[in-house]
Amino acid sequence: MNVMKTDLIFPGFRRIPDYMGNLMLSLGHGYSAQALARILLPRRWRFAGTTRTPDNAVRLNATGIHALVWPGDDIHELIGKATHLLISAAPGDMGDPVIAEVGTSIAAAARNLEWVGYLSTTGVYGDRDGGWVDETDTLSPSTKRGRARMDAERQWQALATETALPLHIFRLAGIYGPGRGPFEKIRRGTARRILKPGQVFSRIHVDDIARILAASINQPKPGAIYNVCDDTPAPPEDVIGYAAELLDTAIPPTIHIDDATLTPMARSFYAESKRVRNDRIKRELGVELLYPDYRSGLKAVLESERN
């Protein structure tokens, strides 16, 4: 088999093995999980994923995913056969839905699983007034979503302690990539540069998320927690402005946050400001980011849209 680009982007990266009975079950098979599938499927891994609608299941099946509609389809047998498990499903008011529905089956299969990944969020750190955080910092989420993710992390950690589940937690920063970013808002004329002095966010390109997950699968470390973000936290208004420059269009006007009309969810994003460190993914996993800053990432997104 030809060496893929993925094999070349980690110094000393040992290849993820081709299919040798590996079955990845992705619970909540969304944007990030689909990017991981694009790495694993060419290596002849089997890949099953859950989605909420039959239409999405049809679309996923066409990409080589064995798709199931869940809740609905029975996934207990697949859990028992999986070698790897990725959880992307968002927690609800009652906690983590995967543990609630199939936690018993996962506990029974724990010793047969080689790797389990839980996709969380850097929102668990809360507001740090623009300061830096790493994986050793105390969690202090200030939003409902952040608190739900913190609680879900703890549920998974408790299950791992009870069952020796090989759990890895990935705290994702703001995700962008093809089909998800500022370009469409700018093209529609709806983009705004919301100004809140001192506000900074960390971000991550979806392809780098997939590569970080692949690196962890290749060298598992049960109990590990990884921040998944690029090297360059930046104010959101700078990102919108640069995207407009790439499109060679007028830079959207700046509006102070006090004067902006925002949905409660949109406003919650501005409730927290922090810079997230990513040293651990480099030190432990040998990851070299394809897109270490939003400028290189947005250029790549636009190029992919034009090709």
mmCIF file of N, CA and C in Angstrom, residues 31-153:
data_model
loop_
_atom_site.group_PDB
_atom_site.id
_atom_site.type_symbol
_atom_site.label_atom_id
_atom_site.label_comp_id
_atom_site.label_asym_id
_atom_site.label_seq_id
_atom_site.Cartn_x
_atom_site.Cartn_y
_atom_site.Cartn_z
ATOM 1 N N TYR A 31 -18.991 15.831 12.522
ATOM 2 C CA TYR A 31 -17.978 16.486 11.697
ATOM 3 C C TYR A 31 -16.567 15.968 11.990
ATOM 4 N N SER A 32 -16.169 15.941 13.254
ATOM 5 C CA SER A 32 -14.818 15.510 13.615
ATOM 6 C C SER A 32 -14.631 14.015 13.389
ATOM 7 N N ALA A 33 -15.620 13.209 13.745
ATOM 8 C CA ALA A 33 -15.524 11.770 13.554
ATOM 9 C C ALA A 33 -15.423 11.409 12.080
ATOM 10 N N GLN A 34 -16.115 12.148 11.232
ATOM 11 C CA GLN A 34 -16.036 11.883 9.799
ATOM 12 C C GLN A 34 -14.634 12.165 9.266
ATOM 13 N N ALA A 35 -13.966 13.173 9.831
ATOM 14 C CA ALA A 35 -12.586 13.445 9.423
ATOM 15 C C ALA A 35 -11.664 12.302 9.827
ATOM 16 N N LEU A 36 -11.872 11.726 11.019
ATOM 17 C CA LEU A 36 -11.080 10.573 11.432
ATOM 18 C C LEU A 36 -11.341 9.387 10.510
ATOM 19 N N ALA A 37 -12.585 9.186 10.112
ATOM 20 C CA ALA A 37 -12.906 8.081 9.206
ATOM 21 C C ALA A 37 -12.141 8.202 7.888
ATOM 22 N N ARG A 38 -11.915 9.422 7.442
ATOM 23 C CA ARG A 38 -11.184 9.606 6.185
ATOM 24 C C ARG A 38 -9.727 9.162 6.312
ATOM 25 N N ILE A 39 -9.200 9.102 7.525
ATOM 26 C CA ILE A 39 -7.862 8.556 7.741
ATOM 27 C C ILE A 39 -7.902 7.033 7.853
ATOM 28 N N LEU A 40 -8.874 6.514 8.591
ATOM 29 C CA LEU A 40 -8.876 5.089 8.904
ATOM 30 C C LEU A 40 -9.424 4.212 7.773
ATOM 31 N N LEU A 41 -10.431 4.695 7.060
ATOM 32 C CA LEU A 41 -11.034 3.844 6.034
ATOM 33 C C LEU A 41 -10.044 3.419 4.950
ATOM 34 N N PRO A 42 -9.177 4.306 4.453
ATOM 35 C CA PRO A 42 -8.209 3.834 3.448
ATOM 36 C C PRO A 42 -7.233 2.796 3.988
ATOM 37 N N ARG A 43 -7.134 2.676 5.296
ATOM 38 C CA ARG A 43 -6.278 1.667 5.906
ATOM 39 C C ARG A 43 -7.039 0.359 6.153
ATOM 40 N N ARG A 44 -8.226 0.300 5.610
ATOM 41 C CA ARG A 44 -9.055 -0.908 5.646
ATOM 42 C C ARG A 44 -9.583 -1.221 7.043
ATOM 43 N N TRP A 45 -9.712 -0.177 7.851
ATOM 44 C CA TRP A 45 -10.440 -0.358 9.105
ATOM 45 C C TRP A 45 -11.924 -0.490 8.797
ATOM 46 N N ARG A 46 -12.613 -1.227 9.628
ATOM 47 C CA ARG A 46 -14.069 -1.180 9.604
ATOM 48 C C ARG A 46 -14.508 -0.009 10.472
ATOM 49 N N PHE A 47 -15.565 0.661 10.045
ATOM 50 C CA PHE A 47 -15.987 1.884 10.740
ATOM 51 C C PHE A 47 -17.505 1.908 10.783
ATOM 52 N N ALA A 48 -18.059 1.925 11.993
ATOM 53 C CA ALA A 48 -19.499 2.040 12.180
ATOM 54 C C ALA A 48 -19.775 3.324 12.936
ATOM 55 N N GLY A 49 -20.884 3.978 12.607
ATOM 56 C CA GLY A 49 -21.198 5.233 13.266
ATOM 57 C C GLY A 49 -22.688 5.434 13.418
ATOM 58 N N THR A 50 -23.061 6.132 14.479
ATOM 59 C CA THR A 50 -24.480 6.406 14.706
ATOM 60 C C THR A 50 -24.829 7.821 14.297
ATOM 61 N N THR A 51 -26.052 7.979 13.852
ATOM 62 C CA THR A 51 -26.592 9.278 13.487
ATOM 63 C C THR A 51 -28.062 9.307 13.890
ATOM 64 N N ARG A 52 -28.668 10.478 13.865
ATOM 65 C CA ARG A 52 -30.033 10.594 14.384
ATOM 66 C C ARG A 52 -31.116 10.415 13.325
ATOM 67 N N THR A 53 -30.772 10.512 12.042
ATOM 68 C CA THR A 53 -31.813 10.474 11.013
ATOM 69 C C THR A 53 -31.492 9.458 9.924
ATOM 70 N N PRO A 54 -32.511 8.849 9.318
ATOM 71 C CA PRO A 54 -32.277 7.916 8.210
ATOM 72 C C PRO A 54 -31.569 8.567 7.034
ATOM 73 N N ASP A 55 -31.874 9.835 6.749
ATOM 74 C CA ASP A 55 -31.212 10.509 5.626
ATOM 75 C C ASP A 55 -29.709 10.602 5.851
ATOM 76 N N ASN A 56 -29.309 10.945 7.072
ATOM 77 C CA ASN A 56 -27.882 10.989 7.366
ATOM 78 C C ASN A 56 -27.257 9.610 7.276
ATOM 79 N N ALA A 57 -28.005 8.592 7.675
ATOM 80 C CA ALA A 57 -27.486 7.227 7.599
ATOM 81 C C ALA A 57 -27.203 6.834 6.155
ATOM 82 N N VAL A 58 -28.091 7.205 5.249
ATOM 83 C CA VAL A 58 -27.880 6.913 3.824
ATOM 84 C C VAL A 58 -26.611 7.608 3.328
ATOM 85 N N ARG A 59 -26.447 8.858 3.713
ATOM 86 C CA ARG A 59 -25.273 9.623 3.273
ATOM 87 C C ARG A 59 -23.990 9.011 3.825
ATOM 88 N N LEU A 60 -23.998 8.603 5.095
ATOM 89 C CA LEU A 60 -22.800 8.020 5.691
ATOM 90 C C LEU A 60 -22.473 6.665 5.077
ATOM 91 N N ASN A 61 -23.497 5.866 4.812
ATOM 92 C CA ASN A 61 -23.265 4.564 4.181
ATOM 93 C C ASN A 61 -22.551 4.721 2.846
ATOM 94 N N ALA A 62 -22.873 5.794 2.130
ATOM 95 C CA ALA A 62 -22.258 6.038 0.826
ATOM 96 C C ALA A 62 -20.771 6.353 0.942
ATOM 97 N N THR A 63 -20.313 6.752 2.140
ATOM 98 C CA THR A 63 -18.892 7.052 2.345
ATOM 99 C C THR A 63 -18.116 5.863 2.906
ATOM 100 N N GLY A 64 -18.783 4.740 3.090
ATOM 101 C CA GLY A 64 -18.106 3.561 3.599
ATOM 102 C C GLY A 64 -18.331 3.304 5.070
ATOM 103 N N ILE A 65 -19.149 4.118 5.720
ATOM 104 C CA ILE A 65 -19.479 3.929 7.131
ATOM 105 C C ILE A 65 -20.684 2.993 7.238
ATOM 106 N N HIS A 66 -20.601 2.034 8.143
ATOM 107 C CA HIS A 66 -21.783 1.241 8.481
ATOM 108 C C HIS A 66 -22.606 2.086 9.452
ATOM 109 N N ALA A 67 -23.636 2.746 8.933
ATOM 110 C CA ALA A 67 -24.375 3.738 9.712
ATOM 111 C C ALA A 67 -25.600 3.122 10.370
ATOM 112 N N LEU A 68 -25.861 3.577 11.592
ATOM 113 C CA LEU A 68 -27.039 3.159 12.339
ATOM 114 C C LEU A 68 -27.757 4.406 12.834
ATOM 115 N N VAL A 69 -29.074 4.327 12.858
ATOM 116 C CA VAL A 69 -29.873 5.409 13.435
ATOM 117 C C VAL A 69 -30.035 5.114 14.919
ATOM 118 N N TRP A 70 -29.562 6.044 15.736
ATOM 119 C CA TRP A 70 -29.584 5.824 17.185
ATOM 120 C C TRP A 70 -29.853 7.136 17.894
ATOM 121 N N PRO A 71 -30.763 7.126 18.861
ATOM 122 C CA PRO A 71 -31.521 5.997 19.401
ATOM 123 C C PRO A 71 -32.450 5.365 18.354
ATOM 124 N N GLY A 72 -32.602 4.083 18.463
ATOM 125 C CA GLY A 72 -33.454 3.326 17.552
ATOM 126 C C GLY A 72 -32.843 1.976 17.258
ATOM 127 N N ASP A 73 -31.800 1.953 16.432
ATOM 128 C CA ASP A 73 -31.161 0.687 16.107
ATOM 129 C C ASP A 73 -30.438 0.116 17.330
ATOM 130 N N ASP A 74 -30.343 -1.189 17.363
ATOM 131 C CA ASP A 74 -29.665 -1.883 18.451
ATOM 132 C C ASP A 74 -28.153 -1.841 18.203
ATOM 133 N N ILE A 75 -27.421 -1.225 19.113
ATOM 134 C CA ILE A 75 -25.969 -1.122 18.942
ATOM 135 C C ILE A 75 -25.203 -1.969 19.954
ATOM 136 N N HIS A 76 -25.899 -2.719 20.776
ATOM 137 C CA HIS A 76 -25.231 -3.487 21.832
ATOM 138 C C HIS A 76 -24.265 -4.514 21.245
ATOM 139 N N GLU A 77 -24.662 -5.196 20.181
ATOM 140 C CA GLU A 77 -23.793 -6.216 19.591
ATOM 141 C C GLU A 77 -22.525 -5.584 19.030
ATOM 142 N N LEU A 78 -22.680 -4.423 18.378
ATOM 143 C CA LEU A 78 -21.506 -3.735 17.831
ATOM 144 C C LEU A 78 -20.542 -3.313 18.928
ATOM 145 N N ILE A 79 -21.079 -2.871 20.049
ATOM 146 C CA ILE A 79 -20.211 -2.493 21.170
ATOM 147 C C ILE A 79 -19.365 -3.680 21.600
ATOM 148 N N GLY A 80 -19.976 -4.849 21.619
ATOM 149 C CA GLY A 80 -19.247 -6.040 22.013
ATOM 150 C C GLY A 80 -18.171 -6.453 21.027
ATOM 151 N N LYS A 81 -18.301 -6.050 19.772
ATOM 152 C CA LYS A 81 -17.337 -6.431 18.743
ATOM 153 C C LYS A 81 -16.281 -5.358 18.489
ATOM 154 N N ALA A 82 -16.537 -4.121 18.932
ATOM 155 C CA ALA A 82 -15.637 -3.007 18.627
ATOM 156 C C ALA A 82 -14.286 -3.178 19.320
ATOM 157 N N THR A 83 -13.242 -2.759 18.614
ATOM 158 C CA THR A 83 -11.917 -2.672 19.229
ATOM 159 C C THR A 83 -11.608 -1.247 19.683
ATOM 160 N N HIS A 84 -12.293 -0.280 19.069
ATOM 161 C CA HIS A 84 -12.066 1.131 19.364
ATOM 162 C C HIS A 84 -13.416 1.830 19.426
ATOM 163 N N LEU A 85 -13.511 2.810 20.298
ATOM 164 C CA LEU A 85 -14.783 3.496 20.540
ATOM 165 C C LEU A 85 -14.532 4.998 20.608
ATOM 166 N N LEU A 86 -15.299 5.768 19.832
ATOM 167 C CA LEU A 86 -15.208 7.223 19.849
ATOM 168 C C LEU A 86 -16.572 7.784 20.222
ATOM 169 N N ILE A 87 -16.603 8.653 21.236
ATOM 170 C CA ILE A 87 -17.858 9.226 21.704
ATOM 171 C C ILE A 87 -17.856 10.724 21.422
ATOM 172 N N SER A 88 -18.780 11.151 20.555
ATOM 173 C CA SER A 88 -18.930 12.557 20.220
ATOM 174 C C SER A 88 -20.283 13.112 20.646
ATOM 175 N N ALA A 89 -21.176 12.248 21.083
ATOM 176 C CA ALA A 89 -22.535 12.685 21.415
ATOM 177 C C ALA A 89 -22.503 13.696 22.552
ATOM 178 N N ALA A 90 -23.277 14.756 22.387
ATOM 179 C CA ALA A 90 -23.299 15.821 23.393
ATOM 180 C C ALA A 90 -24.100 15.407 24.611
ATOM 181 N N PRO A 91 -23.674 15.816 25.799
ATOM 182 C CA PRO A 91 -24.455 15.519 26.998
ATOM 183 C C PRO A 91 -25.718 16.354 27.049
ATOM 184 N N GLY A 92 -26.717 15.858 27.766
ATOM 185 C CA GLY A 92 -27.964 16.585 27.954
ATOM 186 C C GLY A 92 -28.169 16.933 29.405
ATOM 187 N N ASP A 93 -29.367 17.350 29.721
ATOM 188 C CA ASP A 93 -29.682 17.740 31.095
ATOM 189 C C ASP A 93 -29.552 16.574 32.066
ATOM 190 N N MET A 94 -29.691 15.350 31.546
ATOM 191 C CA MET A 94 -29.643 14.172 32.396
ATOM 192 C C MET A 94 -28.272 13.500 32.370
ATOM 193 N N GLY A 95 -27.266 14.181 31.829
ATOM 194 C CA GLY A 95 -25.930 13.612 31.790
ATOM 195 C C GLY A 95 -25.579 13.054 30.429
ATOM 196 N N ASP A 96 -24.571 12.211 30.396
ATOM 197 C CA ASP A 96 -24.102 11.658 29.128
ATOM 198 C C ASP A 96 -25.092 10.628 28.595
ATOM 199 N N PRO A 97 -25.589 10.816 27.361
ATOM 200 C CA PRO A 97 -26.611 9.899 26.846
ATOM 201 C C PRO A 97 -26.068 8.525 26.512
ATOM 202 N N VAL A 98 -24.792 8.433 26.171
ATOM 203 C CA VAL A 98 -24.217 7.130 25.838
ATOM 204 C C VAL A 98 -24.130 6.256 27.077
ATOM 205 N N ILE A 99 -23.618 6.824 28.159
ATOM 206 C CA ILE A 99 -23.551 6.051 29.402
ATOM 207 C C ILE A 99 -24.954 5.671 29.872
ATOM 208 N N ALA A 100 -25.894 6.599 29.726
ATOM 209 C CA ALA A 100 -27.258 6.312 30.175
ATOM 210 C C ALA A 100 -27.876 5.162 29.405
ATOM 211 N N GLU A 101 -27.619 5.095 28.095
ATOM 212 C CA GLU A 101 -28.294 4.112 27.255
ATOM 213 C C GLU A 101 -27.520 2.799 27.125
ATOM 214 N N VAL A 102 -26.215 2.883 26.988
ATOM 215 C CA VAL A 102 -25.446 1.656 26.701
ATOM 216 C C VAL A 102 -24.219 1.533 27.594
ATOM 217 N N GLY A 103 -24.196 2.257 28.710
ATOM 218 C CA GLY A 103 -23.059 2.185 29.613
ATOM 219 C C GLY A 103 -22.781 0.785 30.112
ATOM 220 N N THR A 104 -23.830 0.011 30.368
ATOM 221 C CA THR A 104 -23.654 -1.354 30.849
ATOM 222 C C THR A 104 -22.944 -2.219 29.813
ATOM 223 N N SER A 105 -23.328 -2.053 28.551
ATOM 224 C CA SER A 105 -22.684 -2.823 27.481
ATOM 225 C C SER A 105 -21.228 -2.413 27.313
ATOM 226 N N ILE A 106 -20.946 -1.112 27.422
ATOM 227 C CA ILE A 106 -19.562 -0.649 27.309
ATOM 228 C C ILE A 106 -18.734 -1.191 28.469
ATOM 229 N N ALA A 107 -19.310 -1.194 29.668
ATOM 230 C CA ALA A 107 -18.594 -1.736 30.821
ATOM 231 C C ALA A 107 -18.263 -3.209 30.608
ATOM 232 N N ALA A 108 -19.205 -3.968 30.036
ATOM 233 C CA ALA A 108 -18.984 -5.395 29.796
ATOM 234 C C ALA A 108 -17.905 -5.632 28.749
ATOM 235 N N ALA A 109 -17.778 -4.675 27.811
ATOM 236 C CA ALA A 109 -16.815 -4.833 26.718
ATOM 237 C C ALA A 109 -15.481 -4.157 27.004
ATOM 238 N N ALA A 110 -15.339 -3.527 28.174
ATOM 239 C CA ALA A 110 -14.195 -2.655 28.446
ATOM 240 C C ALA A 110 -12.858 -3.342 28.215
ATOM 241 N N ARG A 111 -12.734 -4.586 28.646
ATOM 242 C CA ARG A 111 -11.430 -5.256 28.556
ATOM 243 C C ARG A 111 -11.099 -5.699 27.138
ATOM 244 N N ASN A 112 -12.068 -5.655 26.244
ATOM 245 C CA ASN A 112 -11.806 -5.987 24.848
ATOM 246 C C ASN A 112 -11.484 -4.749 24.009
ATOM 247 N N LEU A 113 -11.702 -3.567 24.584
ATOM 248 C CA LEU A 113 -11.466 -2.324 23.851
ATOM 249 C C LEU A 113 -10.005 -1.899 23.988
ATOM 250 N N GLU A 114 -9.408 -1.533 22.871
ATOM 251 C CA GLU A 114 -8.013 -1.100 22.864
ATOM 252 C C GLU A 114 -7.869 0.397 23.093
ATOM 253 N N TRP A 115 -8.913 1.149 22.753
ATOM 254 C CA TRP A 115 -8.839 2.611 22.836
ATOM 255 C C TRP A 115 -10.259 3.163 22.875
ATOM 256 N N VAL A 116 -10.483 4.117 23.763
ATOM 257 C CA VAL A 116 -11.757 4.826 23.834
ATOM 258 C C VAL A 116 -11.446 6.322 23.872
ATOM 259 N N GLY A 117 -12.079 7.094 22.994
ATOM 260 C CA GLY A 117 -11.884 8.527 22.958
ATOM 261 C C GLY A 117 -13.176 9.261 23.244
ATOM 262 N N TYR A 118 -13.129 10.229 24.157
ATOM 263 C CA TYR A 118 -14.284 11.067 24.448
ATOM 264 C C TYR A 118 -13.967 12.498 24.025
ATOM 265 N N LEU A 119 -14.790 13.061 23.140
ATOM 266 C CA LEU A 119 -14.588 14.418 22.647
ATOM 267 C C LEU A 119 -15.317 15.401 23.546
ATOM 268 N N SER A 120 -14.552 16.157 24.294
ATOM 269 C CA SER A 120 -15.078 17.169 25.200
ATOM 270 C C SER A 120 -14.782 18.549 24.622
ATOM 271 N N THR A 121 -14.671 19.555 25.458
ATOM 272 C CA THR A 121 -14.478 20.928 24.997
ATOM 273 C C THR A 121 -13.584 21.688 25.956
ATOM 274 N N THR A 122 -12.858 22.655 25.425
ATOM 275 C CA THR A 122 -12.064 23.532 26.292
ATOM 276 C C THR A 122 -12.960 24.439 27.130
ATOM 277 N N GLY A 123 -14.261 24.415 26.872
ATOM 278 C CA GLY A 123 -15.199 25.169 27.698
ATOM 279 C C GLY A 123 -15.228 24.707 29.145
ATOM 280 N N VAL A 124 -14.672 23.518 29.425
ATOM 281 C CA VAL A 124 -14.655 23.046 30.813
ATOM 282 C C VAL A 124 -13.735 23.892 31.694
ATOM 283 N N TYR A 125 -12.833 24.666 31.081
ATOM 284 C CA TYR A 125 -11.922 25.494 31.872
ATOM 285 C C TYR A 125 -12.575 26.801 32.329
ATOM 286 N N GLY A 126 -13.653 27.195 31.675
ATOM 287 C CA GLY A 126 -14.314 28.433 32.049
ATOM 288 C C GLY A 126 -13.562 29.663 31.569
ATOM 289 N N ASP A 127 -13.872 30.786 32.176
ATOM 290 C CA ASP A 127 -13.271 32.069 31.799
ATOM 291 C C ASP A 127 -11.960 32.269 32.555
ATOM 292 N N ARG A 128 -10.897 32.605 31.826
ATOM 293 C CA ARG A 128 -9.599 32.881 32.456
ATOM 294 C C ARG A 128 -9.104 34.283 32.135
ATOM 295 N N ASP A 129 -10.019 35.148 31.704
ATOM 296 C CA ASP A 129 -9.688 36.552 31.433
ATOM 297 C C ASP A 129 -8.501 36.666 30.486
ATOM 298 N N GLY A 130 -8.495 35.796 29.465
ATOM 299 C CA GLY A 130 -7.434 35.815 28.462
ATOM 300 C C GLY A 130 -6.183 35.079 28.860
ATOM 301 N N GLY A 131 -6.131 34.478 30.060
ATOM 302 C CA GLY A 131 -4.943 33.771 30.512
ATOM 303 C C GLY A 131 -4.827 32.384 29.906
ATOM 304 N N TRP A 132 -3.662 31.779 30.134
ATOM 305 C CA TRP A 132 -3.374 30.461 29.575
ATOM 306 C C TRP A 132 -3.871 29.346 30.492
ATOM 307 N N VAL A 133 -4.309 28.232 29.887
ATOM 308 C CA VAL A 133 -4.671 27.033 30.631
ATOM 309 C C VAL A 133 -4.033 25.820 29.971
ATOM 310 N N ASP A 134 -3.762 24.801 30.794
ATOM 311 C CA ASP A 134 -3.357 23.508 30.252
ATOM 312 C C ASP A 134 -4.151 22.407 30.941
ATOM 313 N N GLU A 135 -3.819 21.160 30.621
ATOM 314 C CA GLU A 135 -4.632 20.032 31.082
ATOM 315 C C GLU A 135 -4.591 19.832 32.594
ATOM 316 N N THR A 136 -3.644 20.463 33.263
ATOM 317 C CA THR A 136 -3.545 20.304 34.718
ATOM 318 C C THR A 136 -4.376 21.330 35.478
ATOM 319 N N ASP A 137 -4.943 22.304 34.773
ATOM 320 C CA ASP A 137 -5.697 23.354 35.446
ATOM 321 C C ASP A 137 -7.028 22.836 36.000
ATOM 322 N N THR A 138 -7.478 23.459 37.081
ATOM 323 C CA THR A 138 -8.766 23.134 37.674
ATOM 324 C C THR A 138 -9.889 23.516 36.717
ATOM 325 N N LEU A 139 -10.916 22.677 36.646
ATOM 326 C CA LEU A 139 -12.061 22.966 35.784
ATOM 327 C C LEU A 139 -13.018 23.904 36.514
ATOM 328 N N SER A 140 -13.451 24.945 35.800
ATOM 329 C CA SER A 140 -14.396 25.896 36.406
ATOM 330 C C SER A 140 -15.289 26.491 35.322
ATOM 331 N N PRO A 141 -16.080 25.645 34.647
ATOM 332 C CA PRO A 141 -16.923 26.137 33.554
ATOM 333 C C PRO A 141 -17.964 27.132 34.052
ATOM 334 N N SER A 142 -18.235 28.128 33.206
ATOM 335 C CA SER A 142 -19.206 29.155 33.588
ATOM 336 C C SER A 142 -20.470 29.100 32.739
ATOM 337 N N THR A 143 -20.489 28.237 31.712
ATOM 338 C CA THR A 143 -21.672 28.106 30.867
ATOM 339 C C THR A 143 -22.339 26.758 31.121
ATOM 340 N N LYS A 144 -23.594 26.668 30.749
ATOM 341 C CA LYS A 144 -24.340 25.415 30.913
ATOM 342 C C LYS A 144 -23.696 24.298 30.112
ATOM 343 N N ARG A 145 -23.272 24.613 28.878
ATOM 344 C CA ARG A 145 -22.641 23.586 28.044
ATOM 345 C C ARG A 145 -21.336 23.106 28.661
ATOM 346 N N GLY A 146 -20.553 24.048 29.183
ATOM 347 C CA GLY A 146 -19.293 23.668 29.800
ATOM 348 C C GLY A 146 -19.483 22.794 31.025
ATOM 349 N N ARG A 147 -20.478 23.127 31.847
ATOM 350 C CA ARG A 147 -20.746 22.321 33.042
ATOM 351 C C ARG A 147 -21.214 20.929 32.660
ATOM 352 N N ALA A 148 -22.021 20.835 31.587
ATOM 353 C CA ALA A 148 -22.493 19.517 31.147
ATOM 354 C C ALA A 148 -21.333 18.659 30.667
ATOM 355 N N ARG A 149 -20.395 19.257 29.960
ATOM 356 C CA ARG A 149 -19.233 18.509 29.488
ATOM 357 C C ARG A 149 -18.342 18.075 30.654
ATOM 358 N N MET A 150 -18.162 18.950 31.632
ATOM 359 C CA MET A 150 -17.376 18.573 32.802
ATOM 360 C C MET A 150 -18.010 17.381 33.513
ATOM 361 N N ASP A 151 -19.321 17.421 33.675
ATOM 362 C CA ASP A 151 -20.016 16.312 34.328
ATOM 363 C C ASP A 151 -19.887 15.029 33.518
ATOM 364 N N ALA A 152 -19.974 15.155 32.181
ATOM 365 C CA ALA A 152 -19.845 13.971 31.329
ATOM 366 C C ALA A 152 -18.436 13.393 31.409
ATOM 367 N N GLU A 153 -17.427 14.271 31.409
ATOM 368 C CA GLU A 153 -16.057 13.778 31.581
ATOM 369 C C GLU A 153 -15.946 12.946 32.852
#
